[in-house]
PDB file of C-alpha atoms in Angstrom:
ATOM      1  CA  MET V   1      -0.132   0.171  -0.096  1.00  0.00           C
ATOM      2  CA  LYS V   2       2.767   2.133   0.713  1.00  0.00           C
ATOM      3  CA  ARG V   3       4.371   1.593  -2.715  1.00  0.00           C
ATOM      4  CA  TYR V   4       1.178   2.688  -4.165  1.00  0.00           C
ATOM      5  CA  TYR V   5       0.912   6.141  -2.553  1.00  0.00           C
ATOM      6  CA  LEU V   6       4.279   6.473  -3.542  1.00  0.00           C
ATOM      7  CA  PHE V   7       3.599   6.230  -7.021  1.00  0.00           C
ATOM      8  CA  ILE V   8       0.502   8.187  -6.862  1.00  0.00           C
ATOM      9  CA  ALA V   9       2.632  10.944  -5.138  1.00  0.00           C
ATOM     10  CA  LEU V  10       5.194  10.752  -7.869  1.00  0.00           C
ATOM     11  CA  LEU V  11       2.968  10.889 -10.488  1.00  0.00           C
ATOM     12  CA  ILE V  12       1.169  14.157  -9.271  1.00  0.00           C
ATOM     13  CA  GLY V  13       4.602  15.525  -8.941  1.00  0.00           C
ATOM     14  CA  ILE V  14       5.649  14.588 -12.547  1.00  0.00           C
ATOM     15  CA  ILE V  15       2.042  16.004 -13.837  1.00  0.00           C
ATOM     16  CA  PHE V  16       2.879  19.531 -12.021  1.00  0.00           C
ATOM     17  CA  THR V  17       6.131  19.599 -13.116  1.00  0.00           C
ATOM     18  CA  GLY V  18       5.049  19.211 -16.601  1.00  0.00           C
ATOM     19  CA  CYS V  19       2.585  21.914 -16.323  1.00  0.00           C
ATOM     20  CA  GLU V  20       5.177  24.241 -15.246  1.00  0.00           C
ATOM     21  CA  TYR V  21       7.072  23.690 -18.249  1.00  0.00           C
ATOM     22  CA  ASP V  22       4.200  24.230 -20.641  1.00  0.00           C
ATOM     23  CA  ASN V  23       3.747  27.669 -18.927  1.00  0.00           C
ATOM     24  CA  PHE V  24       6.824  29.039 -19.988  1.00  0.00           C
ATOM     25  CA  ASP V  25       6.747  31.669 -22.659  1.00  0.00           C
ATOM     26  CA  GLU V  26       7.712  31.031 -26.052  1.00  0.00           C
ATOM     27  CA  PRO V  27      10.397  33.185 -27.978  1.00  0.00           C
ATOM     28  CA  LYS V  28       8.341  35.767 -29.869  1.00  0.00           C
ATOM     29  CA  SER V  29      11.396  37.446 -31.597  1.00  0.00           C
ATOM     30  CA  THR V  30      13.372  36.551 -34.675  1.00  0.00           C
ATOM     31  CA  LEU V  31      16.811  36.653 -35.974  1.00  0.00           C
ATOM     32  CA  SER V  32      16.901  36.737 -39.697  1.00  0.00           C
ATOM     33  CA  GLY V  33      18.915  37.488 -42.641  1.00  0.00           C
ATOM     34  CA  SER V  34      21.659  35.954 -44.984  1.00  0.00           C
ATOM     35  CA  VAL V  35      25.125  34.886 -44.905  1.00  0.00           C
ATOM     36  CA  VAL V  36      26.940  37.375 -47.564  1.00  0.00           C
ATOM     37  CA  TYR V  37      30.233  37.980 -49.129  1.00  0.00           C
ATOM     38  CA  GLU V  38      30.306  41.380 -50.552  1.00  0.00           C
ATOM     39  CA  GLY V  39      26.961  42.208 -50.086  1.00  0.00           C
ATOM     40  CA  ASN V  40      25.746  38.885 -51.922  1.00  0.00           C
ATOM     41  CA  PRO V  41      24.026  35.692 -50.337  1.00  0.00           C
ATOM     42  CA  VAL V  42      26.310  32.898 -50.234  1.00  0.00           C
ATOM     43  CA  GLY V  43      24.912  29.477 -51.836  1.00  0.00           C
ATOM     44  CA  ILE V  44      25.502  26.162 -49.629  1.00  0.00           C
ATOM     45  CA  ARG V  45      24.124  22.805 -48.961  1.00  0.00           C
ATOM     46  CA  ASN V  46      20.760  23.089 -47.431  1.00  0.00           C
ATOM     47  CA  ASN V  47      21.127  22.566 -43.404  1.00  0.00           C
ATOM     48  CA  GLY V  48      24.754  22.074 -43.915  1.00  0.00           C
ATOM     49  CA  PRO V  49      27.124  24.649 -42.750  1.00  0.00           C
ATOM     50  CA  GLN V  50      25.605  26.579 -39.388  1.00  0.00           C
ATOM     51  CA  LEU V  51      26.374  29.611 -37.113  1.00  0.00           C
ATOM     52  CA  GLU V  52      25.980  29.581 -33.081  1.00  0.00           C
ATOM     53  CA  LEU V  53      24.665  31.830 -31.149  1.00  0.00           C
ATOM     54  CA  TRP V  54      25.656  32.390 -27.307  1.00  0.00           C
ATOM     55  CA  GLN V  55      23.946  34.547 -24.576  1.00  0.00           C
ATOM     56  CA  ASP V  56      26.174  35.475 -21.435  1.00  0.00           C
ATOM     57  CA  GLY V  57      24.531  36.052 -17.916  1.00  0.00           C
ATOM     58  CA  TYR V  58      22.658  32.806 -17.563  1.00  0.00           C
ATOM     59  CA  GLN V  59      23.452  29.726 -15.455  1.00  0.00           C
ATOM     60  CA  LEU V  60      23.239  27.348 -18.297  1.00  0.00           C
ATOM     61  CA  ARG V  61      25.186  28.460 -20.923  1.00  0.00           C
ATOM     62  CA  TYR V  62      24.812  26.887 -23.997  1.00  0.00           C
ATOM     63  CA  ALA V  63      24.943  27.217 -28.013  1.00  0.00           C
ATOM     64  CA  ILE V  64      22.246  28.079 -30.046  1.00  0.00           C
ATOM     65  CA  PRO V  65      22.261  26.539 -33.366  1.00  0.00           C
ATOM     66  CA  VAL V  66      21.325  28.662 -36.426  1.00  0.00           C
ATOM     67  CA  TYR V  67      20.752  26.419 -39.900  1.00  0.00           C
ATOM     68  CA  ILE V  68      21.023  27.820 -43.146  1.00  0.00           C
ATOM     69  CA  ALA V  69      18.810  27.517 -46.127  1.00  0.00           C
ATOM     70  CA  GLN V  70      20.697  26.641 -49.548  1.00  0.00           C
ATOM     71  CA  ASP V  71      20.204  30.492 -50.694  1.00  0.00           C
ATOM     72  CA  GLY V  72      22.343  31.419 -47.667  1.00  0.00           C
ATOM     73  CA  THR V  73      18.918  32.820 -45.415  1.00  0.00           C
ATOM     74  CA  TYR V  74      18.311  31.975 -42.065  1.00  0.00           C
ATOM     75  CA  SER V  75      15.970  32.524 -39.471  1.00  0.00           C
ATOM     76  CA  VAL V  76      15.634  31.815 -35.791  1.00  0.00           C
ATOM     77  CA  SER V  77      13.254  32.575 -32.852  1.00  0.00           C
ATOM     78  CA  LEU V  78      14.804  34.121 -29.824  1.00  0.00           C
ATOM     79  CA  PHE V  79      14.088  36.425 -26.714  1.00  0.00           C
ATOM     80  CA  ASP V  80      15.020  39.692 -26.987  1.00  0.00           C
ATOM     81  CA  GLY V  81      18.388  40.424 -25.659  1.00  0.00           C
ATOM     82  CA  GLU V  82      22.359  40.649 -26.410  1.00  0.00           C
ATOM     83  CA  TYR V  83      23.573  37.338 -28.431  1.00  0.00           C
ATOM     84  CA  LYS V  84      27.128  36.769 -29.922  1.00  0.00           C
ATOM     85  CA  LEU V  85      27.197  35.096 -33.112  1.00  0.00           C
ATOM     86  CA  VAL V  86      30.035  32.658 -34.109  1.00  0.00           C
ATOM     87  CA  ARG V  87      31.125  31.594 -37.476  1.00  0.00           C
ATOM     88  CA  LYS V  88      32.043  27.976 -37.376  1.00  0.00           C
ATOM     89  CA  ALA V  89      34.385  26.008 -39.198  1.00  0.00           C
ATOM     90  CA  GLY V  90      33.594  23.349 -41.405  1.00  0.00           C
ATOM     91  CA  ALA V  91      32.075  25.820 -44.040  1.00  0.00           C
ATOM     92  CA  PRO V  92      33.047  27.053 -47.569  1.00  0.00           C
ATOM     93  CA  TRP V  93      34.373  30.257 -45.742  1.00  0.00           C
ATOM     94  CA  GLU V  94      37.303  31.028 -43.159  1.00  0.00           C
ATOM     95  CA  PRO V  95      36.108  29.996 -39.664  1.00  0.00           C
ATOM     96  CA  GLN V  96      36.249  32.901 -37.264  1.00  0.00           C
ATOM     97  CA  LEU V  97      35.902  31.254 -34.000  1.00  0.00           C
ATOM     98  CA  SER V  98      37.384  33.917 -31.902  1.00  0.00           C
ATOM     99  CA  ASP V  99      35.932  36.944 -33.827  1.00  0.00           C
ATOM    100  CA  THR V 100      32.547  37.014 -32.632  1.00  0.00           C
ATOM    101  CA  ILE V 101      29.708  39.089 -33.506  1.00  0.00           C
ATOM    102  CA  THR V 102      27.404  40.960 -31.151  1.00  0.00           C
ATOM    103  CA  ILE V 103      23.823  41.265 -32.224  1.00  0.00           C
ATOM    104  CA  ASN V 104      20.997  42.853 -30.214  1.00  0.00           C
ATOM    105  CA  VAL V 105      17.644  41.288 -30.681  1.00  0.00           C
ATOM    106  CA  LYS V 106      14.418  43.297 -29.988  1.00  0.00           C
ATOM    107  CA  GLY V 107      11.398  42.199 -31.824  1.00  0.00           C
ATOM    108  CA  ASN V 108      12.059  41.455 -35.723  1.00  0.00           C
ATOM    109  CA  THR V 109      15.749  41.818 -36.145  1.00  0.00           C
ATOM    110  CA  VAL V 110      17.349  41.671 -39.653  1.00  0.00           C
ATOM    111  CA  TYR V 111      21.352  40.879 -39.764  1.00  0.00           C
ATOM    112  CA  ASP V 112      23.538  40.111 -42.380  1.00  0.00           C
ATOM    113  CA  VAL V 113      26.147  37.761 -41.356  1.00  0.00           C
ATOM    114  CA  PRO V 114      29.822  38.659 -43.291  1.00  0.00           C
ATOM    115  CA  VAL V 115      31.941  35.640 -44.488  1.00  0.00           C
ATOM    116  CA  LYS V 116      34.850  35.113 -46.358  1.00  0.00           C
ATOM    117  CA  PRO V 117      34.920  32.254 -48.769  1.00  0.00           C
ATOM    118  CA  TYR V 118      37.897  30.225 -49.893  1.00  0.00           C
ATOM    119  CA  PHE V 119      36.579  30.570 -53.365  1.00  0.00           C
ATOM    120  CA  THR V 120      33.486  31.974 -55.304  1.00  0.00           C
ATOM    121  CA  ILE V 121      31.888  31.510 -58.672  1.00  0.00           C
ATOM    122  CA  SER V 122      30.556  34.070 -60.436  1.00  0.00           C
ATOM    123  CA  LYS V 123      28.860  35.284 -63.969  1.00  0.00           C
ATOM    124  CA  GLU V 124      27.245  31.972 -64.012  1.00  0.00           C
ATOM    125  CA  SER V 125      24.958  30.891 -66.882  1.00  0.00           C
ATOM    126  CA  PHE V 126      23.291  28.004 -68.101  1.00  0.00           C
ATOM    127  CA  GLN V 127      21.720  27.185 -71.423  1.00  0.00           C
ATOM    128  CA  HIS V 128      19.646  24.121 -72.643  1.00  0.00           C
ATOM    129  CA  ALA V 129      19.690  22.696 -76.232  1.00  0.00           C
ATOM    130  CA  SER V 130      18.785  19.085 -77.778  1.00  0.00           C
ATOM    131  CA  GLY V 131      19.337  17.279 -74.352  1.00  0.00           C
ATOM    132  CA  LYS V 132      22.540  19.404 -73.596  1.00  0.00           C
ATOM    133  CA  ILE V 133      23.500  21.725 -70.742  1.00  0.00           C
ATOM    134  CA  THR V 134      26.157  24.395 -71.291  1.00  0.00           C
ATOM    135  CA  ALA V 135      27.318  26.137 -68.155  1.00  0.00           C
ATOM    136  CA  ASN V 136      29.423  29.198 -68.356  1.00  0.00           C
ATOM    137  CA  PHE V 137      30.987  30.439 -65.060  1.00  0.00           C
ATOM    138  CA  THR V 138      34.126  32.164 -63.302  1.00  0.00           C
ATOM    139  CA  VAL V 139      35.878  30.809 -60.526  1.00  0.00           C
ATOM    140  CA  ASN V 140      37.468  33.244 -58.155  1.00  0.00           C
ATOM    141  CA  LYS V 141      40.191  32.799 -55.572  1.00  0.00           C
ATOM    142  CA  ILE V 142      39.564  34.897 -52.478  1.00  0.00           C
ATOM    143  CA  VAL V 143      41.722  33.485 -49.722  1.00  0.00           C
ATOM    144  CA  GLU V 144      45.297  33.499 -51.075  1.00  0.00           C
ATOM    145  CA  ASN V 145      46.766  30.686 -49.330  1.00  0.00           C
ATOM    146  CA  ALA V 146      43.620  28.329 -50.255  1.00  0.00           C
ATOM    147  CA  ASN V 147      43.898  25.111 -52.440  1.00  0.00           C
ATOM    148  CA  LEU V 148      41.055  24.488 -55.046  1.00  0.00           C
ATOM    149  CA  ALA V 149      40.174  20.884 -54.938  1.00  0.00           C
ATOM    150  CA  GLN V 150      36.982  20.338 -56.483  1.00  0.00           C
ATOM    151  CA  VAL V 151      34.631  22.237 -58.912  1.00  0.00           C
ATOM    152  CA  ARG V 152      31.347  20.188 -60.065  1.00  0.00           C
ATOM    153  CA  LEU V 153      28.207  20.511 -61.848  1.00  0.00           C
ATOM    154  CA  PHE V 154      25.085  19.613 -59.845  1.00  0.00           C
ATOM    155  CA  ILE V 155      21.642  18.981 -61.681  1.00  0.00           C
ATOM    156  CA  GLY V 156      18.761  17.774 -59.989  1.00  0.00           C
ATOM    157  CA  HIS V 157      14.962  17.831 -60.083  1.00  0.00           C
ATOM    158  CA  SER V 158      14.275  20.143 -56.854  1.00  0.00           C
ATOM    159  CA  VAL V 159      15.484  23.343 -55.720  1.00  0.00           C
ATOM    160  CA  LEU V 160      17.245  21.550 -52.836  1.00  0.00           C
ATOM    161  CA  THR V 161      20.062  20.521 -55.502  1.00  0.00           C
ATOM    162  CA  ASP V 162      23.530  20.173 -53.764  1.00  0.00           C
ATOM    163  CA  GLN V 163      26.489  17.529 -53.228  1.00  0.00           C
ATOM    164  CA  ASN V 164      23.776  15.253 -51.260  1.00  0.00           C
ATOM    165  CA  LYS V 165      20.977  15.759 -53.297  1.00  0.00           C
ATOM    166  CA  LYS V 166      21.525  15.409 -57.119  1.00  0.00           C
ATOM    167  CA  GLU V 167      20.309  13.199 -59.832  1.00  0.00           C
ATOM    168  CA  GLN V 168      23.473  13.921 -62.160  1.00  0.00           C
ATOM    169  CA  VAL V 169      26.823  15.660 -60.904  1.00  0.00           C
ATOM    170  CA  VAL V 170      29.798  16.363 -63.378  1.00  0.00           C
ATOM    171  CA  ASP V 171      33.410  16.951 -62.183  1.00  0.00           C
ATOM    172  CA  VAL V 172      34.993  20.039 -63.876  1.00  0.00           C
ATOM    173  CA  ASP V 173      38.856  19.461 -64.692  1.00  0.00           C
ATOM    174  CA  ILE V 174      40.478  21.998 -62.390  1.00  0.00           C
ATOM    175  CA  SER V 175      43.710  21.777 -64.283  1.00  0.00           C
ATOM    176  CA  GLY V 176      42.268  24.133 -66.883  1.00  0.00           C
ATOM    177  CA  ILE V 177      40.906  26.635 -64.770  1.00  0.00           C
ATOM    178  CA  ILE V 178      42.113  30.000 -64.550  1.00  0.00           C
ATOM    179  CA  PHE V 179      41.007  32.321 -61.683  1.00  0.00           C
ATOM    180  CA  GLY V 180      39.107  35.264 -62.664  1.00  0.00           C
ATOM    181  CA  GLN V 181      38.568  34.010 -66.285  1.00  0.00           C
ATOM    182  CA  GLN V 182      35.399  32.296 -67.770  1.00  0.00           C
ATOM    183  CA  SER V 183      35.356  28.524 -67.662  1.00  0.00           C
ATOM    184  CA  SER V 184      32.565  26.440 -69.749  1.00  0.00           C
ATOM    185  CA  LEU V 185      31.302  22.977 -69.610  1.00  0.00           C
ATOM    186  CA  SER V 186      28.653  20.745 -71.803  1.00  0.00           C
ATOM    187  CA  VAL V 187      27.193  17.745 -70.566  1.00  0.00           C
ATOM    188  CA  ASN V 188      24.576  15.531 -72.143  1.00  0.00           C
ATOM    189  CA  LEU V 189      21.585  15.414 -69.526  1.00  0.00           C
ATOM    190  CA  SER V 190      20.861  11.775 -68.063  1.00  0.00           C
ATOM    191  CA  GLU V 191      18.266   9.878 -69.576  1.00  0.00           C
ATOM    192  CA  SER V 192      15.766  10.169 -66.806  1.00  0.00           C
ATOM    193  CA  LEU V 193      16.405  13.973 -66.520  1.00  0.00           C
ATOM    194  CA  LYS V 194      15.420  14.313 -70.093  1.00  0.00           C
ATOM    195  CA  LYS V 195      11.900  13.253 -69.578  1.00  0.00           C
ATOM    196  CA  LEU V 196      11.297  15.803 -67.160  1.00  0.00           C
ATOM    197  CA  ASP V 197       9.891  19.604 -67.985  1.00  0.00           C
ATOM    198  CA  GLU V 198      12.513  21.365 -65.854  1.00  0.00           C
ATOM    199  CA  VAL V 199      15.714  20.874 -63.918  1.00  0.00           C
ATOM    200  CA  PHE V 200      17.669  22.797 -61.053  1.00  0.00           C
ATOM    201  CA  ILE V 201      21.234  23.571 -61.618  1.00  0.00           C
ATOM    202  CA  ARG V 202      24.134  24.978 -59.821  1.00  0.00           C
ATOM    203  CA  VAL V 203      27.967  24.880 -59.731  1.00  0.00           C
ATOM    204  CA  GLY V 204      29.963  24.357 -56.812  1.00  0.00           C
ATOM    205  CA  VAL V 205      33.546  24.794 -55.796  1.00  0.00           C
ATOM    206  CA  ARG V 206      35.692  23.468 -52.702  1.00  0.00           C
ATOM    207  CA  ALA V 207      38.847  23.990 -50.936  1.00  0.00           C
ATOM    208  CA  ASN V 208      40.947  21.582 -49.923  1.00  0.00           C
ATOM    209  CA  VAL V 209      40.703  22.515 -46.181  1.00  0.00           C
ATOM    210  CA  THR V 210      36.488  21.902 -46.181  1.00  0.00           C
ATOM    211  CA  ASN V 211      33.996  19.197 -47.295  1.00  0.00           C
ATOM    212  CA  GLU V 212      31.786  21.943 -47.839  1.00  0.00           C
ATOM    213  CA  PHE V 213      31.300  23.671 -51.455  1.00  0.00           C
ATOM    214  CA  TYR V 214      30.326  27.195 -52.260  1.00  0.00           C
ATOM    215  CA  TYR V 215      27.657  27.022 -54.639  1.00  0.00           C
ATOM    216  CA  THR V 216      25.899  29.520 -57.122  1.00  0.00           C
ATOM    217  CA  GLN V 217      22.185  30.139 -56.212  1.00  0.00           C
ATOM    218  CA  VAL V 218      20.007  27.410 -58.023  1.00  0.00           C
ATOM    219  CA  GLN V 219      18.802  28.160 -61.279  1.00  0.00           C
ATOM    220  CA  LYS V 220      15.376  26.462 -63.163  1.00  0.00           C
ATOM    221  CA  ILE V 221      16.032  25.476 -66.512  1.00  0.00           C
ATOM    222  CA  SER V 222      13.122  24.536 -68.904  1.00  0.00           C
ATOM    223  CA  LEU V 223      13.563  21.004 -71.162  1.00  0.00           C
ATOM    224  CA  LYS V 224      10.211  21.740 -73.149  1.00  0.00           C
TER     225      LYS V 224
END
């Protein structure tokens, strides 16, 4: 009988504790913006590279992950207050772990996060004719001591096309790439992609010190 009453007491305690947690306010403010280089959003792998937010002055201090969409935008719900933003390693840009950015969040706050990619791609264009895609683009070296590892053309059936989500990928011969000058590549679409009304294309460049690509923004190409 004592065990029964003890069980009931524990159950009631758990219920009341749960109610107390339910009564906590949800964060109502939003911090949003883009990860940018020279004012332009940086294309990445969707939910791949991350930022971190920290807030001082609390007994339980932990990192708040900030997920970035494939077009370089981000959005996170927060309480009003002062936060420190960290640009983590493992991204297509230089990590700046000690160079934190202080952001004051109040209501809906917009902040574009500057980064320095190892390489960028500019002046990209894609054309389709008779089942073949022709890509033109320029690879730019931003970090002087960075070494070029890969340049790839990614083709998929959705806007979320990248290294992990693609139907066709073509490696570019990096020995023929001259930084700051236009490169060209032509590729026949796979039989499965030829049957579609449209495909999504982007070019990515990767430095040897990271597994993540810097991508151009996804472009939709009509096949019909």
